[in-house]
PDB file of C-alpha atoms and ligand atoms in Angstrom:
ATOM      1  CA  MET A 167      21.286  -4.253  29.141  1.00  0.00           C
ATOM      2  CA  ILE A 168      18.724  -6.721  27.845  1.00  0.00           C
ATOM      3  CA  ILE A 169      15.301  -6.485  29.508  1.00  0.00           C
ATOM      4  CA  TYR A 170      13.770  -9.969  29.528  1.00  0.00           C
ATOM      5  CA  LYS A 171       9.951 -10.051  29.585  1.00  0.00           C
ATOM      6  CA  SER A 172       7.495 -12.101  31.601  1.00  0.00           C
ATOM      7  CA  LEU A 173       4.816 -14.140  29.833  1.00  0.00           C
ATOM      8  CA  ASP A 174       2.258 -11.502  30.864  1.00  0.00           C
ATOM      9  CA  GLU A 175       4.338  -8.782  29.276  1.00  0.00           C
ATOM     10  CA  ILE A 176       4.786 -10.889  26.151  1.00  0.00           C
ATOM     11  CA  GLU A 177       0.990 -11.227  25.849  1.00  0.00           C
ATOM     12  CA  ILE A 178       0.657  -7.435  25.793  1.00  0.00           C
ATOM     13  CA  MET A 179       3.451  -7.272  23.236  1.00  0.00           C
ATOM     14  CA  ARG A 180       1.640  -9.856  21.141  1.00  0.00           C
ATOM     15  CA  GLU A 181      -1.391  -7.578  21.000  1.00  0.00           C
ATOM     16  CA  ALA A 182       0.807  -4.571  20.152  1.00  0.00           C
ATOM     17  CA  ALA A 183       2.327  -6.616  17.326  1.00  0.00           C
ATOM     18  CA  GLN A 184      -1.065  -7.862  16.139  1.00  0.00           C
ATOM     19  CA  ILE A 185      -2.373  -4.305  15.941  1.00  0.00           C
ATOM     20  CA  VAL A 186       0.479  -3.592  13.531  1.00  0.00           C
ATOM     21  CA  SER A 187      -0.290  -6.824  11.665  1.00  0.00           C
ATOM     22  CA  ARG A 188      -3.910  -5.783  11.182  1.00  0.00           C
ATOM     23  CA  THR A 189      -2.803  -2.298  10.118  1.00  0.00           C
ATOM     24  CA  LEU A 190      -0.535  -3.821   7.470  1.00  0.00           C
ATOM     25  CA  GLY A 191      -3.496  -5.947   6.380  1.00  0.00           C
ATOM     26  CA  LYS A 192      -5.420  -2.698   5.782  1.00  0.00           C
ATOM     27  CA  VAL A 193      -2.409  -1.344   3.885  1.00  0.00           C
ATOM     28  CA  ALA A 194      -2.488  -4.480   1.714  1.00  0.00           C
ATOM     29  CA  GLU A 195      -6.167  -3.878   0.881  1.00  0.00           C
ATOM     30  CA  MET A 196      -5.511  -0.282  -0.155  1.00  0.00           C
ATOM     31  CA  ILE A 197      -2.054  -0.214  -1.752  1.00  0.00           C
ATOM     32  CA  GLY A 198      -1.755  -0.144  -5.543  1.00  0.00           C
ATOM     33  CA  PRO A 199      -0.853   2.004  -8.545  1.00  0.00           C
ATOM     34  CA  GLY A 200      -2.021   5.613  -8.089  1.00  0.00           C
ATOM     35  CA  VAL A 201      -2.360   5.377  -4.310  1.00  0.00           C
ATOM     36  CA  THR A 202      -0.071   7.734  -2.386  1.00  0.00           C
ATOM     37  CA  PRO A 203       2.068   7.019   0.664  1.00  0.00           C
ATOM     38  CA  ARG A 204       0.294   9.816   2.517  1.00  0.00           C
ATOM     39  CA  GLN A 205      -3.092   8.147   1.963  1.00  0.00           C
ATOM     40  CA  LEU A 206      -1.761   4.950   3.541  1.00  0.00           C
ATOM     41  CA  ASP A 207      -0.280   6.909   6.418  1.00  0.00           C
ATOM     42  CA  GLU A 208      -3.560   8.666   7.234  1.00  0.00           C
ATOM     43  CA  MET A 209      -5.487   5.397   7.101  1.00  0.00           C
ATOM     44  CA  ALA A 210      -2.949   3.642   9.325  1.00  0.00           C
ATOM     45  CA  GLU A 211      -2.997   6.350  11.974  1.00  0.00           C
ATOM     46  CA  ALA A 212      -6.787   6.288  12.203  1.00  0.00           C
ATOM     47  CA  TYR A 213      -6.860   2.491  12.305  1.00  0.00           C
ATOM     48  CA  ILE A 214      -4.242   2.174  15.063  1.00  0.00           C
ATOM     49  CA  ILE A 215      -6.115   4.695  17.193  1.00  0.00           C
ATOM     50  CA  SER A 216      -9.375   2.795  16.567  1.00  0.00           C
ATOM     51  CA  GLN A 217      -7.676  -0.283  18.069  1.00  0.00           C
ATOM     52  CA  GLY A 218      -6.955   1.471  21.370  1.00  0.00           C
ATOM     53  CA  ALA A 219      -3.272   2.011  20.579  1.00  0.00           C
ATOM     54  CA  ILE A 220      -1.222   4.947  19.399  1.00  0.00           C
ATOM     55  CA  PRO A 221       1.154   5.144  16.439  1.00  0.00           C
ATOM     56  CA  GLY A 222       4.527   3.939  17.689  1.00  0.00           C
ATOM     57  CA  PHE A 223       6.837   5.929  15.420  1.00  0.00           C
ATOM     58  CA  LYS A 224       5.113   9.316  15.210  1.00  0.00           C
ATOM     59  CA  GLY A 225       6.883  11.820  17.447  1.00  0.00           C
ATOM     60  CA  LEU A 226       9.687   9.405  18.326  1.00  0.00           C
ATOM     61  CA  TYR A 227      13.111  10.799  17.322  1.00  0.00           C
ATOM     62  CA  GLY A 228      11.053  13.543  15.598  1.00  0.00           C
ATOM     63  CA  CYS A 229       9.385  11.080  13.208  1.00  0.00           C
ATOM     64  CA  PRO A 230       6.495  12.927  11.509  1.00  0.00           C
ATOM     65  CA  SER A 231       4.449   9.905  10.418  1.00  0.00           C
ATOM     66  CA  THR A 232       2.740   6.677  11.466  1.00  0.00           C
ATOM     67  CA  LEU A 233       4.240   4.647   8.619  1.00  0.00           C
ATOM     68  CA  LEU A 234       7.694   4.685   7.092  1.00  0.00           C
ATOM     69  CA  ILE A 235       7.273   3.948   3.391  1.00  0.00           C
ATOM     70  CA  SER A 236      10.309   3.134   1.280  1.00  0.00           C
ATOM     71  CA  VAL A 237       9.981   2.706  -2.497  1.00  0.00           C
ATOM     72  CA  ASN A 238      12.414   0.739  -4.713  1.00  0.00           C
ATOM     73  CA  GLU A 239      15.973   1.935  -3.930  1.00  0.00           C
ATOM     74  CA  GLN A 240      14.791   3.381  -0.630  1.00  0.00           C
ATOM     75  CA  VAL A 241      15.809   0.859   2.027  1.00  0.00           C
ATOM     76  CA  VAL A 242      13.947   2.094   5.110  1.00  0.00           C
ATOM     77  CA  HIS A 243      12.788   5.285   6.855  1.00  0.00           C
ATOM     78  CA  GLY A 244      11.093   6.815   3.803  1.00  0.00           C
ATOM     79  CA  LEU A 245       8.691   9.593   4.822  1.00  0.00           C
ATOM     80  CA  PRO A 246       5.174   9.434   3.329  1.00  0.00           C
ATOM     81  CA  THR A 247       4.821  11.739   0.316  1.00  0.00           C
ATOM     82  CA  ASP A 248       2.105  12.608  -2.202  1.00  0.00           C
ATOM     83  CA  THR A 249       3.906  10.795  -5.026  1.00  0.00           C
ATOM     84  CA  PRO A 250       1.642   7.944  -6.213  1.00  0.00           C
ATOM     85  CA  PHE A 251       2.971   4.399  -6.374  1.00  0.00           C
ATOM     86  CA  MET A 252       3.604   3.141  -9.893  1.00  0.00           C
ATOM     87  CA  GLU A 253       3.192  -0.226 -11.539  1.00  0.00           C
ATOM     88  CA  GLY A 254       6.368  -2.239 -10.920  1.00  0.00           C
ATOM     89  CA  ASP A 255       7.415  -0.517  -7.685  1.00  0.00           C
ATOM     90  CA  ILE A 256       8.300  -2.455  -4.563  1.00  0.00           C
ATOM     91  CA  VAL A 257       7.289  -0.681  -1.369  1.00  0.00           C
ATOM     92  CA  SER A 258       8.434  -1.406   2.171  1.00  0.00           C
ATOM     93  CA  VAL A 259       5.838  -0.331   4.721  1.00  0.00           C
ATOM     94  CA  ASP A 260       7.118  -0.251   8.303  1.00  0.00           C
ATOM     95  CA  CYS A 261       4.654   0.389  11.116  1.00  0.00           C
ATOM     96  CA  GLY A 262       4.831   0.768  14.887  1.00  0.00           C
ATOM     97  CA  SER A 263       2.211   0.737  17.598  1.00  0.00           C
ATOM     98  CA  LEU A 264       2.316   1.587  21.275  1.00  0.00           C
ATOM     99  CA  TYR A 265      -0.222  -0.432  23.254  1.00  0.00           C
ATOM    100  CA  LYS A 266      -0.404  -0.522  27.051  1.00  0.00           C
ATOM    101  CA  GLU A 267       3.149   0.880  27.201  1.00  0.00           C
ATOM    102  CA  TYR A 268       4.646  -1.762  24.864  1.00  0.00           C
ATOM    103  CA  TYR A 269       5.729  -1.425  21.263  1.00  0.00           C
ATOM    104  CA  GLY A 270       4.918  -3.462  18.183  1.00  0.00           C
ATOM    105  CA  ASP A 271       7.145  -2.901  15.139  1.00  0.00           C
ATOM    106  CA  HIS A 272       6.874  -4.808  11.906  1.00  0.00           C
ATOM    107  CA  ALA A 273       7.174  -4.402   8.187  1.00  0.00           C
ATOM    108  CA  TYR A 274       6.386  -5.925   4.793  1.00  0.00           C
ATOM    109  CA  THR A 275       7.501  -5.128   1.262  1.00  0.00           C
ATOM    110  CA  PHE A 276       4.591  -4.967  -1.189  1.00  0.00           C
ATOM    111  CA  GLU A 277       4.562  -5.373  -4.980  1.00  0.00           C
ATOM    112  CA  ILE A 278       2.708  -2.679  -6.925  1.00  0.00           C
ATOM    113  CA  GLY A 279       0.927  -4.306  -9.865  1.00  0.00           C
ATOM    114  CA  THR A 280       3.248  -6.509 -11.858  1.00  0.00           C
ATOM    115  CA  VAL A 281       6.893  -6.299 -10.811  1.00  0.00           C
ATOM    116  CA  SER A 282       9.975  -7.679 -12.568  1.00  0.00           C
ATOM    117  CA  GLU A 283      11.178 -11.228 -11.929  1.00  0.00           C
ATOM    118  CA  GLU A 284      14.369  -9.734 -10.475  1.00  0.00           C
ATOM    119  CA  LYS A 285      12.412  -7.798  -7.858  1.00  0.00           C
ATOM    120  CA  LYS A 286      10.175 -10.782  -7.111  1.00  0.00           C
ATOM    121  CA  LYS A 287      13.245 -12.875  -6.396  1.00  0.00           C
ATOM    122  CA  LEU A 288      14.684 -10.182  -4.111  1.00  0.00           C
ATOM    123  CA  LEU A 289      11.443 -10.175  -2.099  1.00  0.00           C
ATOM    124  CA  LYS A 290      11.308 -13.970  -1.914  1.00  0.00           C
ATOM    125  CA  VAL A 291      14.914 -14.292  -0.747  1.00  0.00           C
ATOM    126  CA  THR A 292      14.507 -11.488   1.825  1.00  0.00           C
ATOM    127  CA  LEU A 293      11.427 -13.200   3.254  1.00  0.00           C
ATOM    128  CA  GLU A 294      13.384 -16.448   3.419  1.00  0.00           C
ATOM    129  CA  CYS A 295      16.178 -14.551   5.210  1.00  0.00           C
ATOM    130  CA  LEU A 296      13.655 -13.410   7.818  1.00  0.00           C
ATOM    131  CA  GLU A 297      12.385 -16.966   8.324  1.00  0.00           C
ATOM    132  CA  LEU A 298      15.913 -18.394   8.577  1.00  0.00           C
ATOM    133  CA  GLY A 299      16.904 -15.683  11.047  1.00  0.00           C
ATOM    134  CA  ILE A 300      13.850 -16.321  13.225  1.00  0.00           C
ATOM    135  CA  ALA A 301      14.617 -20.053  13.355  1.00  0.00           C
ATOM    136  CA  GLU A 302      17.974 -19.234  14.973  1.00  0.00           C
ATOM    137  CA  ALA A 303      16.375 -17.222  17.815  1.00  0.00           C
ATOM    138  CA  LYS A 304      16.370 -20.140  20.246  1.00  0.00           C
ATOM    139  CA  VAL A 305      17.977 -21.077  23.525  1.00  0.00           C
ATOM    140  CA  GLY A 306      21.397 -22.614  22.905  1.00  0.00           C
ATOM    141  CA  ASN A 307      22.240 -20.018  20.260  1.00  0.00           C
ATOM    142  CA  ARG A 308      23.739 -16.557  20.478  1.00  0.00           C
ATOM    143  CA  ILE A 309      22.446 -13.345  18.926  1.00  0.00           C
ATOM    144  CA  SER A 310      24.932 -13.398  16.039  1.00  0.00           C
ATOM    145  CA  ASP A 311      23.607 -16.770  14.859  1.00  0.00           C
ATOM    146  CA  ILE A 312      20.541 -14.886  13.591  1.00  0.00           C
ATOM    147  CA  GLY A 313      22.606 -12.528  11.443  1.00  0.00           C
ATOM    148  CA  PHE A 314      24.868 -15.318  10.275  1.00  0.00           C
ATOM    149  CA  ALA A 315      21.892 -17.243   8.856  1.00  0.00           C
ATOM    150  CA  ILE A 316      20.490 -14.135   7.173  1.00  0.00           C
ATOM    151  CA  GLN A 317      23.809 -13.100   5.644  1.00  0.00           C
ATOM    152  CA  GLN A 318      24.647 -16.567   4.321  1.00  0.00           C
ATOM    153  CA  HIS A 319      21.318 -16.848   2.529  1.00  0.00           C
ATOM    154  CA  ALA A 320      21.342 -13.326   1.064  1.00  0.00           C
ATOM    155  CA  GLU A 321      24.927 -13.494  -0.144  1.00  0.00           C
ATOM    156  CA  LYS A 322      24.366 -16.900  -1.712  1.00  0.00           C
ATOM    157  CA  HIS A 323      22.062 -15.033  -4.102  1.00  0.00           C
ATOM    158  CA  GLY A 324      24.578 -12.247  -4.681  1.00  0.00           C
ATOM    159  CA  TYR A 325      22.695  -9.671  -2.629  1.00  0.00           C
ATOM    160  CA  GLY A 326      24.069  -7.006  -0.289  1.00  0.00           C
ATOM    161  CA  VAL A 327      23.215  -7.145   3.423  1.00  0.00           C
ATOM    162  CA  VAL A 328      22.792  -3.669   4.899  1.00  0.00           C
ATOM    163  CA  ARG A 329      25.249  -3.116   7.750  1.00  0.00           C
ATOM    164  CA  ASP A 330      24.298   0.379   8.915  1.00  0.00           C
ATOM    165  CA  LEU A 331      20.832  -0.557  10.219  1.00  0.00           C
ATOM    166  CA  VAL A 332      19.967  -3.545  12.383  1.00  0.00           C
ATOM    167  CA  GLY A 333      17.180  -5.343  14.200  1.00  0.00           C
ATOM    168  CA  HIS A 334      16.760  -4.688  17.895  1.00  0.00           C
ATOM    169  CA  GLY A 335      15.303  -5.555  21.250  1.00  0.00           C
ATOM    170  CA  LEU A 336      11.703  -4.421  21.663  1.00  0.00           C
ATOM    171  CA  GLY A 337       9.575  -3.656  24.715  1.00  0.00           C
ATOM    172  CA  LYS A 338       8.685  -0.484  26.562  1.00  0.00           C
ATOM    173  CA  SER A 339      11.170   1.158  24.219  1.00  0.00           C
ATOM    174  CA  LEU A 340      11.058   0.774  20.452  1.00  0.00           C
ATOM    175  CA  HIS A 341      14.787   0.120  20.402  1.00  0.00           C
ATOM    176  CA  GLU A 342      16.226  -1.861  23.298  1.00  0.00           C
ATOM    177  CA  ASP A 343      19.291  -4.036  23.657  1.00  0.00           C
ATOM    178  CA  PRO A 344      20.434  -6.180  22.033  1.00  0.00           C
ATOM    179  CA  GLN A 345      21.180  -4.964  18.540  1.00  0.00           C
ATOM    180  CA  VAL A 346      20.338  -7.735  16.078  1.00  0.00           C
ATOM    181  CA  PRO A 347      22.538  -7.301  12.987  1.00  0.00           C
ATOM    182  CA  ASN A 348      21.610  -9.053   9.757  1.00  0.00           C
ATOM    183  CA  TYR A 349      25.205 -10.206   9.300  1.00  0.00           C
ATOM    184  CA  GLY A 350      27.882 -11.731  11.449  1.00  0.00           C
ATOM    185  CA  ARG A 351      29.805 -14.803  12.485  1.00  0.00           C
ATOM    186  CA  ARG A 352      28.387 -17.741  14.383  1.00  0.00           C
ATOM    187  CA  GLY A 353      28.497 -17.853  18.159  1.00  0.00           C
ATOM    188  CA  ARG A 354      29.030 -14.171  19.010  1.00  0.00           C
ATOM    189  CA  GLY A 355      27.127 -11.868  21.322  1.00  0.00           C
ATOM    190  CA  LYS A 356      24.744 -12.659  24.158  1.00  0.00           C
ATOM    191  CA  LYS A 357      23.304 -16.104  24.708  1.00  0.00           C
ATOM    192  CA  ILE A 358      19.631 -16.268  23.774  1.00  0.00           C
ATOM    193  CA  GLN A 359      17.348 -16.757  26.795  1.00  0.00           C
ATOM    194  CA  ASP A 360      13.636 -17.155  27.445  1.00  0.00           C
ATOM    195  CA  GLY A 361      11.907 -13.786  27.691  1.00  0.00           C
ATOM    196  CA  LEU A 362      14.033 -12.193  24.970  1.00  0.00           C
ATOM    197  CA  THR A 363      11.851  -9.991  22.749  1.00  0.00           C
ATOM    198  CA  ILE A 364      13.362  -8.736  19.513  1.00  0.00           C
ATOM    199  CA  ALA A 365      12.476  -7.349  16.123  1.00  0.00           C
ATOM    200  CA  ILE A 366      14.285  -9.214  13.343  1.00  0.00           C
ATOM    201  CA  GLU A 367      14.369  -7.165  10.151  1.00  0.00           C
ATOM    202  CA  PRO A 368      16.605  -8.109   7.229  1.00  0.00           C
ATOM    203  CA  MET A 369      17.252  -5.228   4.819  1.00  0.00           C
ATOM    204  CA  ILE A 370      18.590  -6.833   1.658  1.00  0.00           C
ATOM    205  CA  ASN A 371      19.826  -4.954  -1.408  1.00  0.00           C
ATOM    206  CA  MET A 372      19.891  -6.240  -4.974  1.00  0.00           C
ATOM    207  CA  GLY A 373      23.377  -4.746  -5.364  1.00  0.00           C
ATOM    208  CA  THR A 374      25.804  -3.140  -2.959  1.00  0.00           C
ATOM    209  CA  GLU A 375      25.285  -3.363   0.797  1.00  0.00           C
ATOM    210  CA  LYS A 376      26.230   0.331   1.030  1.00  0.00           C
ATOM    211  CA  VAL A 377      23.530   2.853   1.845  1.00  0.00           C
ATOM    212  CA  VAL A 378      23.314   6.639   2.141  1.00  0.00           C
ATOM    213  CA  GLN A 379      20.863   8.987   3.824  1.00  0.00           C
ATOM    214  CA  LEU A 380      18.959  11.596   1.823  1.00  0.00           C
ATOM    215  CA  ASP A 381      18.899  15.303   2.684  1.00  0.00           C
ATOM    216  CA  ASP A 382      15.587  14.863   4.516  1.00  0.00           C
ATOM    217  CA  ASN A 383      17.712  13.264   7.274  1.00  0.00           C
ATOM    218  CA  TRP A 384      15.420  10.237   7.223  1.00  0.00           C
ATOM    219  CA  THR A 385      15.255   8.262   4.015  1.00  0.00           C
ATOM    220  CA  ILE A 386      17.966   5.621   3.595  1.00  0.00           C
ATOM    221  CA  VAL A 387      18.710   4.643  -0.036  1.00  0.00           C
ATOM    222  CA  THR A 388      21.068   2.185  -1.678  1.00  0.00           C
ATOM    223  CA  GLU A 389      24.303   3.781  -2.852  1.00  0.00           C
ATOM    224  CA  ASP A 390      24.023   2.202  -6.305  1.00  0.00           C
ATOM    225  CA  GLY A 391      20.312   2.981  -6.759  1.00  0.00           C
ATOM    226  CA  LEU A 392      19.333  -0.690  -7.069  1.00  0.00           C
ATOM    227  CA  PRO A 393      16.196  -1.880  -5.223  1.00  0.00           C
ATOM    228  CA  SER A 394      16.085  -3.030  -1.610  1.00  0.00           C
ATOM    229  CA  ALA A 395      13.633  -5.193   0.361  1.00  0.00           C
ATOM    230  CA  HIS A 396      12.708  -5.246   4.047  1.00  0.00           C
ATOM    231  CA  PHE A 397      10.594  -7.629   6.113  1.00  0.00           C
ATOM    232  CA  GLU A 398      10.261  -7.493   9.900  1.00  0.00           C
ATOM    233  CA  HIS A 399       8.660  -9.659  12.574  1.00  0.00           C
ATOM    234  CA  ASP A 400       8.462  -9.344  16.361  1.00  0.00           C
ATOM    235  CA  ILE A 401       9.743 -12.426  18.173  1.00  0.00           C
ATOM    236  CA  ALA A 402       9.624 -13.656  21.762  1.00  0.00           C
ATOM    237  CA  VAL A 403      11.671 -16.589  23.006  1.00  0.00           C
ATOM    238  CA  ILE A 404       9.346 -18.873  24.988  1.00  0.00           C
ATOM    239  CA  ASN A 405      10.236 -22.350  26.253  1.00  0.00           C
ATOM    240  CA  GLY A 406      13.503 -22.130  24.395  1.00  0.00           C
ATOM    241  CA  LYS A 407      11.910 -21.470  21.026  1.00  0.00           C
ATOM    242  CA  PRO A 408      11.102 -18.431  18.881  1.00  0.00           C
ATOM    243  CA  GLU A 409       7.474 -17.431  18.805  1.00  0.00           C
ATOM    244  CA  ILE A 410       6.375 -14.900  16.185  1.00  0.00           C
ATOM    245  CA  LEU A 411       4.177 -12.293  17.872  1.00  0.00           C
ATOM    246  CA  SER A 412       3.282 -10.530  14.619  1.00  0.00           C
ATOM    247  CA  THR A 413       1.741 -12.138  11.538  1.00  0.00           C
ATOM    248  CA  PHE A 414       1.561 -11.610   7.782  1.00  0.00           C
ATOM    249  CA  LYS A 415      -1.795 -13.460   7.752  1.00  0.00           C
ATOM    250  CA  TYR A 416      -3.898 -10.328   7.260  1.00  0.00           C
ATOM    251  CA  ILE A 417      -1.653  -9.148   4.424  1.00  0.00           C
ATOM    252  CA  GLU A 418      -1.795 -12.519   2.699  1.00  0.00           C
ATOM    253  CA  GLU A 419      -5.585 -12.684   3.023  1.00  0.00           C
ATOM    254  CA  ALA A 420      -5.989  -9.180   1.590  1.00  0.00           C
ATOM    255  CA  LEU A 421      -3.601  -9.850  -1.310  1.00  0.00           C
ATOM    256  CA  ALA A 422      -5.304 -13.167  -2.142  1.00  0.00           C
ATOM    257  CA  LYS A 423      -8.667 -11.376  -2.405  1.00  0.00           C
ATOM    258  CA  LYS A 424      -7.246  -8.818  -4.849  1.00  0.00           C
ATOM    259  CA  GLN A 425      -6.035 -11.436  -7.327  1.00  0.00           C
TER     260      GLN A 425
HETATM  261 MG1   MG B  27      12.391  -2.367  13.888  1.00  0.00          MG
HETATM  262 MG1   MG B  28      10.130  -1.509  11.878  1.00  0.00          MG
END
């Protein structure tokens, strides 16, 4: 059952999302060669708490960390380790917050130092997939129109669209109805209505769409070992149109300063 939100609820969700956005901005300032996932995780936990929220993932489904950090062929759900990032890595950082009973949940894939042109293109196309998917989250469309747009764009570039993990409704639970797949045919699933709040999160692989889970029972990796990218925004449908509650502004500002 989809739980539609009032404008007041959406305002709280916007703040929950913005707390994650600012956290990812701090990640952007800090991330680089030699930095470890665990260092980012500790910083993020302290920062979220300083903002009057609590980490959204930690403790949920037994998740041990504030951030989920997935390097190269890791798609999502990587647990923070002490292995430093290396020049040329791409790193998905996914972060959740719980603020006044509502969740924020969004993610960005960072470049470590100079990355290959192939990886740069994967990141660019995945970001475009996110934008194209968001544009479909409007009244008059159905849920599957989002996935259709994402899949068409990714496959045009020869990439694999992960099937086993999907976007989702967001609210007082981190994962609510509806599921928001990153693939599909036009015109399927529920009609999109005002008050819908969802996380759209394309997971796009350079090679096969197939993924496997590591023995840690968390980390999802590509079956062929090729890299994967992941971007996620929180969206509310207001006045028939998608409004992005989260922002990459803080990340972009931090990255611009480092150049
Ligand atoms: Mg999510
Ligand atoms: Mg997420």
